[in-house]
């Protein structure tokens, strides 16, 4: 019988979002009908130019750009490069004229890696030899303003994000602006506003910011789109030279489908009837927070919610590796992330949480749950139900872990004796025709993938999390040989060790699980 897969509950908006239907329609229109080159002087080009100009005007209104420049970019990373290049080249020019320049490039310790990497890159390429300094943050993720005040007189460029992508912590930009205005310095100021758009009020013209960067794909526009705001009068050096598009600020024929799509999102922001308000989002976040507290009573939130984006929750559950949480969430259809998307592939502790002084047990197990402003009551309701379900599964699993044999205490030989490669599976099954193939993933995972079939063998479902339960019939009733399979080989190894500790000598697990299953064997 085929089962419906679990509903996808996407809560990883700080990594990226789907594309707004109106944005898809706008991009399609820009490819099919308004396909002209905005630099062409014929009518087809004029139509495209009108779309470009209109989108820029909308963008300027939405971010409050005033008489500042709004440049279309391929995303925030490009915007950051351009701002850093512009600021550092201006510093080099002042220095060449014998004028006083700051010697420091200061960036918040929790900035997205694009910022310190760009600073190091351009400082090196331009041969400036300025000193990069990470501005520490406190346990709440707020910058150390005393230190900033001391450093500012010697700072050439200051970079502070508007809101953090991992924790959602909102920077006190007003306090930083006050410090900047209080000193008589020529410090340039870049603010990475990627996570602020659509979630926090923006009026850049009323601020002291010189540069601000935005990324389309964090707010329902396609990847490869973005904006750079440049205060009128701030130094500027184009990153790309060529045909002089974007008023010479960024050459290259404009990405019109992307710009049209971004324009649709900006229109929706301007009209105010598509996205949830910050107050509504805060209500959703409170609901999710309550649900998490009830599912995981030991939960610790890693950022103060009162000073965070209304869309982001970052938490750790003592004793639960983030990877375990993610696997179970994933199986229940909940798409969340470990720290930031960029570091999700590595299990390294989050540098953002480390900078906030959190212990390693929290910084390496953190989970980030982030909604976008298209979140709805239905999405939040479904998420709360999935969280409750995951809480129950993980509590059962923890009970099992309490008395199970730990993988860490086993020797490599013991593990090797329990392990089969996929290439050895057929031989093992032929030699043991009474063997059972057992899927130890959660029942939901088993159902979603419609089980595991290997030749004549159909795997029975026996989730690892339920093996320790008192009424489990795996506690010694099965003596026939067993081959255990899971997604990556971790859970099957744990289950094999546990069953062997109960006296099952004919237990094996498949190394690498379904992830390493050769395509030819997939049922
Ligand atoms: N800055 C922040 C805060 C981000 O979250 C991201 C994306 O993860 C970036 C910069 C880079 O943006 P893009 O993917 O548009 O280059």
Short mmCIF file of C-alpha atoms and ligand atoms in Angstrom, two decimals:
data_model
loop_
_atom_site.label_atom_id
_atom_site.label_comp_id
_atom_site.label_asym_id
_atom_site.label_seq_id
_atom_site.Cartn_x
_atom_site.Cartn_y
_atom_site.Cartn_z
CA UNK A 1 0.00 0.00 0.00
CA UNK A 2 1.46 3.36 -0.86
CA UNK A 3 1.54 5.90 1.98
CA UNK A 4 1.31 9.67 1.66
CA UNK A 5 4.66 11.21 2.60
CA UNK A 6 4.58 13.55 5.61
CA UNK A 7 3.66 17.13 4.78
CA UNK A 8 6.73 19.30 4.27
CA UNK A 9 6.85 21.92 6.99
CA UNK A 10 9.58 24.29 5.84
CA UNK A 11 11.07 26.24 8.73
CA UNK A 12 14.47 27.17 7.34
CA UNK A 13 13.67 30.57 5.85
CA UNK A 14 16.92 32.15 7.11
CA UNK A 15 18.72 29.76 4.74
CA UNK A 16 16.42 30.36 1.80
CA UNK A 17 12.75 30.51 0.86
CA UNK A 18 10.57 29.27 -1.93
CA UNK A 19 9.67 31.83 -4.59
CA UNK A 20 6.46 33.83 -4.25
CA UNK A 21 3.99 32.83 -7.01
CA UNK A 22 3.70 36.49 -8.06
CA UNK A 23 7.50 36.58 -8.35
CA UNK A 24 7.51 33.46 -10.55
CA UNK A 25 4.86 35.07 -12.74
CA UNK A 26 6.90 38.28 -12.95
CA UNK A 27 10.07 36.39 -13.88
CA UNK A 28 8.18 34.43 -16.52
CA UNK A 29 6.79 37.67 -17.93
CA UNK A 30 10.29 39.15 -18.08
CA UNK A 31 11.51 36.13 -20.02
CA UNK A 32 8.57 35.70 -22.35
CA UNK A 33 7.16 39.16 -22.99
CA UNK A 34 9.25 41.95 -21.47
CA UNK A 35 12.40 40.18 -22.60
CA UNK A 36 14.18 43.21 -23.99
CA UNK A 37 17.59 44.47 -23.02
CA UNK A 38 17.01 47.60 -20.93
CA UNK A 39 19.96 49.25 -22.68
CA UNK A 40 18.34 48.91 -26.14
CA UNK A 41 16.77 52.07 -27.47
CA UNK A 42 13.92 50.41 -29.38
CA UNK A 43 10.49 49.87 -27.90
CA UNK A 44 11.21 46.35 -26.62
CA UNK A 45 14.19 47.74 -24.73
CA UNK A 46 12.14 50.66 -23.42
CA UNK A 47 9.60 48.26 -21.91
CA UNK A 48 12.39 46.40 -20.11
CA UNK A 49 13.94 49.71 -18.98
CA UNK A 50 10.57 50.77 -17.53
CA UNK A 51 10.41 47.54 -15.55
CA UNK A 52 13.96 48.08 -14.29
CA UNK A 53 13.32 51.70 -13.29
CA UNK A 54 10.02 50.87 -11.63
CA UNK A 55 11.59 48.06 -9.62
CA UNK A 56 14.42 50.34 -8.49
CA UNK A 57 11.94 52.98 -7.41
CA UNK A 58 9.95 50.43 -5.42
CA UNK A 59 13.12 49.09 -3.82
CA UNK A 60 14.18 52.60 -2.86
CA UNK A 61 10.83 53.22 -1.21
CA UNK A 62 10.75 49.91 0.65
CA UNK A 63 14.21 50.37 2.17
CA UNK A 64 13.88 54.14 2.55
CA UNK A 65 16.88 54.83 0.32
CA UNK A 66 16.08 58.54 -0.11
CA UNK A 67 18.58 59.98 -2.57
CA UNK A 68 20.98 57.06 -2.08
CA UNK A 69 21.81 54.63 -4.89
CA UNK A 70 20.10 51.27 -5.23
CA UNK A 71 22.14 48.82 -7.29
CA UNK A 72 20.85 45.42 -8.40
CA UNK A 73 23.33 42.67 -7.55
CA UNK A 74 23.51 38.88 -7.64
CA UNK A 75 22.96 38.72 -3.88
CA UNK A 76 24.35 39.90 -0.58
CA UNK A 77 27.78 38.37 -1.05
CA UNK A 78 28.30 40.55 -4.12
CA UNK A 79 26.92 43.58 -2.32
CA UNK A 80 29.36 42.98 0.54
CA UNK A 81 32.30 42.65 -1.87
CA UNK A 82 31.36 45.88 -3.60
CA UNK A 83 30.97 47.81 -0.35
CA UNK A 84 34.23 46.48 1.08
CA UNK A 85 36.13 47.15 -2.16
CA UNK A 86 34.70 50.68 -2.29
CA UNK A 87 35.59 51.47 1.32
CA UNK A 88 39.09 49.98 1.13
CA UNK A 89 39.94 51.66 -2.15
CA UNK A 90 38.84 55.01 -0.69
CA UNK A 91 41.11 54.31 2.29
CA UNK A 92 43.99 53.51 -0.06
CA UNK A 93 43.39 56.74 -1.99
CA UNK A 94 43.36 58.85 1.18
CA UNK A 95 46.51 57.18 2.38
CA UNK A 96 48.20 57.83 -1.00
CA UNK A 97 47.38 61.52 -0.57
CA UNK A 98 49.03 61.49 2.84
CA UNK A 99 45.69 61.93 4.65
CA UNK A 100 45.00 60.23 7.97
CA UNK A 101 43.22 56.86 7.71
CA UNK A 102 42.06 54.35 10.29
CA UNK A 103 44.16 51.22 10.61
CA UNK A 104 41.37 48.88 11.65
CA UNK A 105 38.72 46.91 9.80
CA UNK A 106 36.18 46.10 12.50
CA UNK A 107 33.41 43.54 12.08
CA UNK A 108 30.97 42.03 14.52
CA UNK A 109 32.12 38.63 15.77
CA UNK A 110 28.80 37.10 14.67
CA UNK A 111 28.75 38.49 11.11
CA UNK A 112 28.03 36.16 8.23
CA UNK A 113 31.35 34.75 6.93
CA UNK A 114 30.95 36.76 3.73
CA UNK A 115 31.98 39.87 5.71
CA UNK A 116 35.29 38.87 7.36
CA UNK A 117 36.24 36.87 4.27
CA UNK A 118 35.64 39.87 2.00
CA UNK A 119 37.58 42.14 4.36
CA UNK A 120 40.55 39.76 4.38
CA UNK A 121 40.37 39.25 0.62
CA UNK A 122 40.30 42.90 -0.43
CA UNK A 123 42.72 44.01 2.29
CA UNK A 124 45.14 41.47 0.86
CA UNK A 125 44.45 42.22 -2.83
CA UNK A 126 44.81 45.96 -2.34
CA UNK A 127 47.93 45.43 -0.22
CA UNK A 128 46.59 47.71 2.52
CA UNK A 129 47.86 45.76 5.52
CA UNK A 130 45.03 46.96 7.75
CA UNK A 131 44.25 44.99 10.90
CA UNK A 132 41.03 42.95 10.99
CA UNK A 133 39.38 42.97 14.40
CA UNK A 134 36.32 40.99 15.47
CA UNK A 135 34.15 43.08 17.75
CA UNK A 136 33.10 40.81 20.64
CA UNK A 137 29.45 40.28 21.55
CA UNK A 138 27.96 39.52 24.96
CA UNK A 139 25.93 36.45 25.96
CA UNK A 140 22.88 38.04 24.33
CA UNK A 141 24.67 38.54 21.02
CA UNK A 142 24.94 42.35 21.41
CA UNK A 143 28.14 44.12 20.43
CA UNK A 144 30.57 45.36 23.05
CA UNK A 145 29.95 49.07 22.64
CA UNK A 146 32.70 50.12 25.08
CA UNK A 147 35.26 48.35 22.98
CA UNK A 148 33.72 49.73 19.80
CA UNK A 149 33.94 53.28 21.18
CA UNK A 150 37.61 52.71 21.90
CA UNK A 151 38.33 51.29 18.46
CA UNK A 152 36.26 53.67 16.30
CA UNK A 153 38.73 56.57 16.12
CA UNK A 154 41.16 54.22 14.36
CA UNK A 155 38.58 52.31 12.29
CA UNK A 156 38.49 52.66 8.50
CA UNK A 157 35.44 50.42 7.98
CA UNK A 158 32.92 49.06 10.46
CA UNK A 159 30.64 46.13 9.51
CA UNK A 160 27.69 45.22 11.71
CA UNK A 161 24.73 43.13 10.56
CA UNK A 162 21.16 44.26 11.22
CA UNK A 163 20.04 40.84 12.45
CA UNK A 164 21.89 37.58 12.82
CA UNK A 165 21.04 34.70 10.52
CA UNK A 166 21.69 31.95 13.10
CA UNK A 167 20.20 33.40 16.25
CA UNK A 168 17.93 36.15 14.95
CA UNK A 169 19.55 38.61 17.41
CA UNK A 170 18.77 42.16 16.30
CA UNK A 171 21.68 44.60 16.49
CA UNK A 172 21.26 47.88 18.32
CA UNK A 173 22.08 49.96 15.23
CA UNK A 174 20.89 53.17 16.90
CA UNK A 175 23.48 52.81 19.66
CA UNK A 176 26.20 52.14 17.07
CA UNK A 177 25.09 55.16 15.01
CA UNK A 178 25.32 57.32 18.14
CA UNK A 179 28.87 56.18 18.75
CA UNK A 180 29.75 56.90 15.14
CA UNK A 181 28.31 60.39 15.26
CA UNK A 182 29.99 61.07 18.60
CA UNK A 183 33.48 60.70 17.22
CA UNK A 184 35.00 62.85 14.56
CA UNK A 185 36.05 59.92 12.41
CA UNK A 186 35.74 59.10 8.73
CA UNK A 187 34.78 55.54 9.54
CA UNK A 188 32.64 54.02 6.79
CA UNK A 189 29.77 51.79 7.92
CA UNK A 190 28.41 48.69 6.17
CA UNK A 191 25.26 47.04 7.48
CA UNK A 192 24.31 43.60 6.20
CA UNK A 193 20.50 43.89 6.16
CA UNK A 194 19.82 40.45 4.65
CA UNK A 195 17.80 39.10 7.55
CA UNK A 196 16.03 42.40 8.27
CA UNK A 197 14.11 42.85 5.00
CA UNK A 198 10.43 42.13 5.51
CA UNK A 199 10.91 41.54 9.24
CA UNK A 200 12.14 44.86 10.64
CA UNK A 201 11.27 48.45 9.73
CA UNK A 202 13.88 50.02 7.42
CA UNK A 203 14.49 53.66 6.63
CA UNK A 204 18.08 53.83 5.51
CA UNK A 205 18.06 57.52 4.58
CA UNK A 206 17.53 58.43 8.22
CA UNK A 207 20.59 56.46 9.32
CA UNK A 208 24.32 57.04 9.19
CA UNK A 209 24.88 53.85 7.11
CA UNK A 210 27.10 54.15 4.05
CA UNK A 211 26.33 50.74 2.56
CA UNK A 212 23.56 48.19 3.13
CA UNK A 213 23.18 44.79 1.48
CA UNK A 214 20.11 42.65 0.75
CA UNK A 215 19.52 39.22 -0.72
CA UNK A 216 16.43 38.23 -2.71
CA UNK A 217 16.34 34.54 -1.88
CA UNK A 218 15.85 35.15 1.85
CA UNK A 219 12.50 36.77 1.06
CA UNK A 220 10.72 34.77 -1.63
CA UNK A 221 12.67 36.07 -4.65
CA UNK A 222 14.96 33.74 -6.64
CA UNK A 223 18.57 33.00 -5.74
CA UNK A 224 21.05 35.22 -7.56
CA UNK A 225 19.19 38.46 -6.85
CA UNK A 226 19.95 41.24 -4.40
CA UNK A 227 20.32 44.92 -3.71
CA UNK A 228 23.11 47.18 -2.59
CA UNK A 229 22.27 50.55 -1.04
CA UNK A 230 24.98 53.20 -1.22
CA UNK A 231 24.52 56.50 0.61
CA UNK A 232 24.87 59.43 -1.77
CA UNK A 233 28.41 60.72 -1.38
CA UNK A 234 29.81 57.44 0.00
CA UNK A 235 32.89 56.24 -1.89
CA UNK A 236 32.15 53.75 -4.65
CA UNK A 237 34.26 51.47 -6.82
CA UNK A 238 32.48 49.10 -9.21
CA UNK A 239 33.24 45.44 -8.70
CA UNK A 240 32.58 44.84 -12.39
CA UNK A 241 33.52 47.13 -15.24
CA UNK A 242 32.13 46.79 -18.74
CA UNK A 243 29.13 48.19 -20.59
CA UNK A 244 28.29 50.73 -17.89
CA UNK A 245 24.93 49.30 -16.83
CA UNK A 246 23.43 50.37 -13.50
CA UNK A 247 24.69 53.87 -14.12
CA UNK A 248 28.22 52.51 -14.31
CA UNK A 249 28.00 51.11 -10.77
CA UNK A 250 27.72 47.50 -11.91
CA UNK A 251 28.34 46.50 -15.49
CA UNK A 252 26.78 43.50 -17.16
CA UNK A 253 23.34 43.10 -18.72
CA UNK A 254 20.85 43.12 -15.89
CA UNK A 255 19.31 39.86 -14.63
CA UNK A 256 15.86 41.00 -15.70
CA UNK A 257 13.88 37.85 -14.75
CA UNK A 258 15.44 38.00 -11.27
CA UNK A 259 14.92 41.75 -10.97
CA UNK A 260 11.28 41.40 -12.07
CA UNK A 261 10.76 38.67 -9.47
CA UNK A 262 12.42 40.74 -6.76
CA UNK A 263 10.19 43.61 -7.87
CA UNK A 264 7.08 41.49 -7.26
CA UNK A 265 8.27 40.75 -3.72
CA UNK A 266 9.06 44.41 -3.10
CA UNK A 267 5.61 45.36 -4.42
CA UNK A 268 4.04 42.91 -2.02
CA UNK A 269 6.05 44.44 0.83
CA UNK A 270 5.00 47.92 -0.20
CA UNK A 271 1.33 47.03 -0.45
CA UNK A 272 1.39 45.30 2.90
CA UNK A 273 -1.27 42.67 2.24
CA UNK A 274 0.85 39.59 1.48
CA UNK A 275 3.20 39.18 4.42
CA UNK A 276 2.43 38.71 8.08
CA UNK A 277 3.15 41.68 10.33
CA UNK A 278 5.92 41.49 12.96
CA UNK A 279 3.23 41.25 15.68
CA UNK A 280 1.60 38.27 13.96
CA UNK A 281 4.97 36.63 13.44
CA UNK A 282 5.77 37.13 17.11
CA UNK A 283 2.53 35.32 17.95
CA UNK A 284 3.57 32.40 15.72
CA UNK A 285 7.00 32.30 17.30
CA UNK A 286 5.47 32.24 20.80
CA UNK A 287 3.29 29.32 19.74
CA UNK A 288 6.32 27.42 18.41
CA UNK A 289 8.28 28.24 21.55
CA UNK A 290 5.53 26.83 23.80
CA UNK A 291 5.34 23.72 21.67
CA UNK A 292 9.12 23.20 21.85
CA UNK A 293 9.16 23.71 25.63
CA UNK A 294 6.43 21.14 26.08
CA UNK A 295 8.07 18.58 23.74
CA UNK A 296 11.57 19.09 25.18
CA UNK A 297 11.27 20.20 28.81
CA UNK A 298 15.06 20.60 29.14
CA UNK A 299 15.29 22.92 26.11
CA UNK A 300 17.54 25.97 26.30
CA UNK A 301 17.03 28.90 23.93
CA UNK A 302 20.31 30.32 22.74
CA UNK A 303 19.25 33.93 22.13
CA UNK A 304 16.99 36.34 24.03
CA UNK A 305 13.66 36.29 22.21
CA UNK A 306 12.87 39.86 23.26
CA UNK A 307 15.81 41.13 21.17
CA UNK A 308 15.49 38.73 18.25
CA UNK A 309 13.73 38.61 14.92
CA UNK A 310 10.12 37.49 15.36
CA UNK A 311 10.84 34.65 12.95
CA UNK A 312 13.84 32.84 14.44
CA UNK A 313 14.32 30.36 17.29
CA UNK A 314 17.73 28.91 18.07
CA UNK A 315 17.87 26.24 20.75
CA UNK A 316 19.71 23.25 22.15
CA UNK A 317 18.36 20.26 24.04
CA UNK A 318 20.89 19.03 26.62
CA UNK A 319 21.93 15.46 25.93
CA UNK A 320 20.51 15.46 22.41
CA UNK A 321 22.97 15.88 19.53
CA UNK A 322 21.65 18.43 17.02
CA UNK A 323 22.06 15.81 14.29
CA UNK A 324 19.68 13.43 16.08
CA UNK A 325 17.11 16.18 16.44
CA UNK A 326 17.48 17.11 12.78
CA UNK A 327 17.08 13.51 11.62
CA UNK A 328 13.87 13.05 13.56
CA UNK A 329 12.53 16.48 12.55
CA UNK A 330 13.38 15.69 8.95
CA UNK A 331 11.56 12.37 9.09
CA UNK A 332 8.49 14.19 10.45
CA UNK A 333 8.66 16.61 7.52
CA UNK A 334 10.06 19.52 9.56
CA UNK A 335 12.85 21.20 7.62
CA UNK A 336 15.05 23.08 10.07
CA UNK A 337 18.75 23.67 10.20
CA UNK A 338 21.75 23.09 12.45
CA UNK A 339 23.12 26.57 13.09
CA UNK A 340 23.59 28.17 9.70
CA UNK A 341 22.98 26.49 6.35
CA UNK A 342 26.57 27.14 5.35
CA UNK A 343 27.94 25.13 8.27
CA UNK A 344 25.17 22.52 8.35
CA UNK A 345 27.29 20.02 6.44
CA UNK A 346 29.94 20.17 9.16
CA UNK A 347 29.17 19.31 12.76
CA UNK A 348 31.56 22.03 13.95
CA UNK A 349 30.27 24.21 16.79
CA UNK A 350 28.57 27.38 15.66
CA UNK A 351 31.06 30.29 15.70
CA UNK A 352 28.15 32.62 16.36
CA UNK A 353 27.17 30.82 19.56
CA UNK A 354 30.82 30.44 20.53
CA UNK A 355 31.24 34.20 20.17
CA UNK A 356 28.31 34.59 22.58
CA UNK A 357 30.24 32.48 25.07
CA UNK A 358 27.93 29.46 25.01
CA UNK A 359 29.52 26.18 26.12
CA UNK A 360 30.48 23.70 23.41
CA UNK A 361 27.68 21.33 24.41
CA UNK A 362 25.24 24.02 23.30
CA UNK A 363 27.12 25.60 20.40
CA UNK A 364 27.66 22.23 18.70
CA UNK A 365 24.11 20.93 19.18
CA UNK A 366 22.13 24.02 18.27
CA UNK A 367 19.12 23.86 16.02
CA UNK A 368 17.68 26.85 14.17
CA UNK A 369 14.06 27.11 13.28
CA UNK A 370 13.17 30.08 11.08
CA UNK A 371 9.95 31.17 9.41
CA UNK A 372 9.53 33.70 6.69
CA UNK A 373 6.85 36.41 6.76
CA UNK A 374 4.62 34.22 4.58
CA UNK A 375 4.14 31.91 7.58
CA UNK A 376 0.50 31.06 8.22
CA UNK A 377 -1.52 29.72 11.16
CA UNK A 378 -1.77 26.38 9.30
CA UNK A 379 2.00 26.11 8.91
CA UNK A 380 2.57 26.90 12.58
CA UNK A 381 -0.14 24.47 13.68
CA UNK A 382 1.37 21.68 11.56
CA UNK A 383 4.83 22.50 12.93
CA UNK A 384 3.59 22.33 16.53
CA UNK A 385 2.02 18.92 15.90
CA UNK A 386 5.22 17.62 14.30
CA UNK A 387 7.29 19.00 17.19
CA UNK A 388 5.06 17.20 19.70
CA UNK A 389 5.42 13.96 17.72
CA UNK A 390 9.22 14.35 17.58
CA UNK A 391 9.37 15.09 21.31
CA UNK A 392 7.61 11.81 22.07
CA UNK A 393 9.88 9.83 19.73
CA UNK A 394 13.04 11.38 21.14
CA UNK A 395 11.98 10.83 24.73
CA UNK A 396 11.53 7.15 23.94
CA UNK A 397 14.90 7.13 22.21
CA UNK A 398 16.60 8.79 25.17
CA UNK A 399 15.09 6.21 27.51
CA UNK A 400 16.63 3.56 25.27
CA UNK A 401 19.97 5.37 25.13
CA UNK A 402 20.04 5.35 28.94
CA UNK A 403 20.61 1.63 29.12
CA UNK A 404 21.93 0.82 25.67
CA UNK A 405 25.49 -0.03 24.98
CA UNK A 406 27.37 3.01 23.76
CA UNK A 407 29.00 2.91 20.34
CA UNK A 408 31.90 4.89 21.77
CA UNK A 409 32.84 2.06 24.15
CA UNK A 410 33.16 -0.53 21.36
CA UNK A 411 36.35 -1.54 19.65
CA UNK A 412 36.81 -1.29 15.90
CA UNK A 413 36.95 -5.11 15.71
CA UNK A 414 33.62 -5.44 17.51
CA UNK A 415 32.04 -3.01 15.10
CA UNK A 416 33.63 -4.66 12.05
CA UNK A 417 32.23 -8.04 13.13
CA UNK A 418 28.72 -6.56 13.08
CA UNK A 419 29.08 -4.72 9.80
CA UNK A 420 28.09 -5.76 6.29
CA UNK A 421 28.83 -3.77 3.15
CA UNK A 422 26.03 -3.59 0.56
CA UNK A 423 28.21 -5.79 -1.68
CA UNK A 424 28.20 -8.52 1.02
CA UNK A 425 24.48 -8.43 1.69
CA UNK A 426 23.36 -10.93 -0.97
CA UNK A 427 25.90 -13.51 0.18
CA UNK A 428 24.81 -13.11 3.81
CA UNK A 429 21.12 -13.44 2.94
CA UNK A 430 21.73 -16.51 0.74
CA UNK A 431 23.69 -18.13 3.56
CA UNK A 432 20.89 -17.30 6.04
CA UNK A 433 17.58 -17.80 4.23
CA UNK A 434 15.67 -17.37 7.48
CA UNK A 435 17.25 -13.94 8.08
CA UNK A 436 15.06 -10.89 8.62
CA UNK A 437 15.78 -7.53 7.10
CA UNK A 438 14.92 -4.83 9.65
CA UNK A 439 14.40 -1.11 9.03
CA UNK A 440 15.36 0.64 12.28
CA UNK A 441 14.43 4.14 11.10
CA UNK A 442 11.44 5.86 12.62
CA UNK A 443 8.10 4.51 11.47
CA UNK A 444 7.46 7.77 9.62
CA UNK A 445 10.71 7.42 7.68
CA UNK A 446 9.85 3.79 6.87
CA UNK A 447 6.43 4.84 5.63
CA UNK A 448 7.63 7.82 3.64
CA UNK A 449 10.09 5.72 1.70
CA UNK A 450 7.50 2.93 1.40
CA UNK A 451 9.78 0.51 3.20
CA UNK A 452 12.93 -1.21 2.00
CA UNK A 453 12.86 -4.00 -0.55
CA UNK A 454 15.96 -6.07 -1.32
CA UNK A 455 15.37 -8.91 -3.79
CA UNK A 456 12.89 -11.25 -2.11
CA UNK A 457 13.37 -9.52 1.26
CA UNK A 458 10.97 -6.87 2.50
CA UNK A 459 12.24 -5.07 5.57
CA UNK A 460 10.09 -5.10 8.69
CA UNK A 461 9.90 -1.81 10.58
CA UNK A 462 11.35 -1.78 14.11
CA UNK A 463 12.37 1.77 15.00
CA UNK A 464 15.46 2.07 17.14
CA UNK A 465 13.60 4.50 19.38
CA UNK A 466 11.07 1.80 20.31
CA UNK A 467 13.54 -1.02 20.90
CA UNK A 468 14.03 -0.17 24.55
CA UNK A 469 10.32 -0.11 25.31
CA UNK A 470 9.23 -2.70 27.87
CA UNK A 471 6.75 -4.34 25.55
CA UNK A 472 9.13 -4.52 22.61
CA UNK A 473 9.32 -8.02 21.25
CA UNK A 474 12.88 -7.37 20.20
CA UNK A 475 14.01 -7.86 23.78
CA UNK A 476 15.11 -11.42 23.23
CA UNK A 477 12.38 -13.16 21.32
CA UNK A 478 14.05 -13.07 17.92
CA UNK A 479 16.96 -15.40 17.55
CA UNK A 480 16.94 -15.65 13.75
CA UNK A 481 19.71 -13.74 11.95
CA UNK A 482 18.89 -10.07 11.42
CA UNK A 483 20.25 -7.43 9.07
CA UNK A 484 19.54 -3.90 10.27
CA UNK A 485 19.32 -0.93 7.92
CA UNK A 486 18.78 2.80 8.47
CA UNK A 487 19.44 5.99 6.56
CA UNK A 488 23.16 6.46 7.23
CA UNK A 489 24.28 3.40 9.19
CA UNK A 490 24.42 5.14 12.59
CA UNK A 491 21.16 3.96 14.07
CA UNK A 492 21.54 0.46 12.64
CA UNK A 493 24.95 0.15 14.29
CA UNK A 494 23.56 1.28 17.65
CA UNK A 495 20.69 -1.17 17.37
CA UNK A 496 23.06 -3.99 16.36
CA UNK A 497 25.30 -3.31 19.36
CA UNK A 498 22.36 -3.25 21.69
CA UNK A 499 20.86 -6.47 20.35
CA UNK A 500 24.24 -8.16 20.52
CA UNK A 501 24.59 -7.04 24.14
CA UNK A 502 21.31 -8.90 24.74
CA UNK A 503 22.85 -12.08 23.34
CA UNK A 504 21.91 -12.00 19.65
CA UNK A 505 24.96 -13.34 17.87
CA UNK A 506 23.55 -13.29 14.34
CA UNK A 507 22.96 -9.55 14.05
CA UNK A 508 24.49 -7.44 11.34
CA UNK A 509 24.00 -3.85 10.20
CA UNK A 510 24.60 -2.38 6.74
CA UNK A 511 27.40 0.16 6.59
CA UNK A 512 26.38 3.58 5.24
CA UNK A 513 22.69 2.64 5.24
CA UNK A 514 20.40 3.64 2.41
CA UNK A 515 22.63 6.64 1.65
CA UNK A 516 25.33 4.32 0.30
CA UNK A 517 23.04 1.79 -1.35
CA UNK A 518 24.20 1.20 -4.95
CA UNK A 519 21.65 2.50 -7.45
CA UNK A 520 21.38 -0.97 -9.02
CA UNK A 521 20.06 -2.38 -5.74
CA UNK A 522 17.41 0.24 -5.11
CA UNK A 523 14.03 -1.39 -5.04
N1 LIG B 1 24.49 37.80 5.07
C1 LIG B 1 23.61 37.10 5.79
C2 LIG B 1 23.22 37.57 7.16
C3 LIG B 1 23.09 35.92 5.29
O1 LIG B 1 22.22 35.20 6.00
C4 LIG B 1 23.50 35.49 3.99
C5 LIG B 1 23.04 34.20 3.44
O2 LIG B 1 23.13 33.18 4.10
C6 LIG B 1 24.39 36.27 3.27
C7 LIG B 1 24.87 37.42 3.84
C8 LIG B 1 24.83 35.90 1.88
O3 LIG B 1 23.77 36.15 0.99
P1 LIG B 1 23.75 35.63 -0.53
O4 LIG B 1 23.39 34.18 -0.47
O5 LIG B 1 22.67 36.44 -1.20
O6 LIG B 1 25.07 35.89 -1.12
#
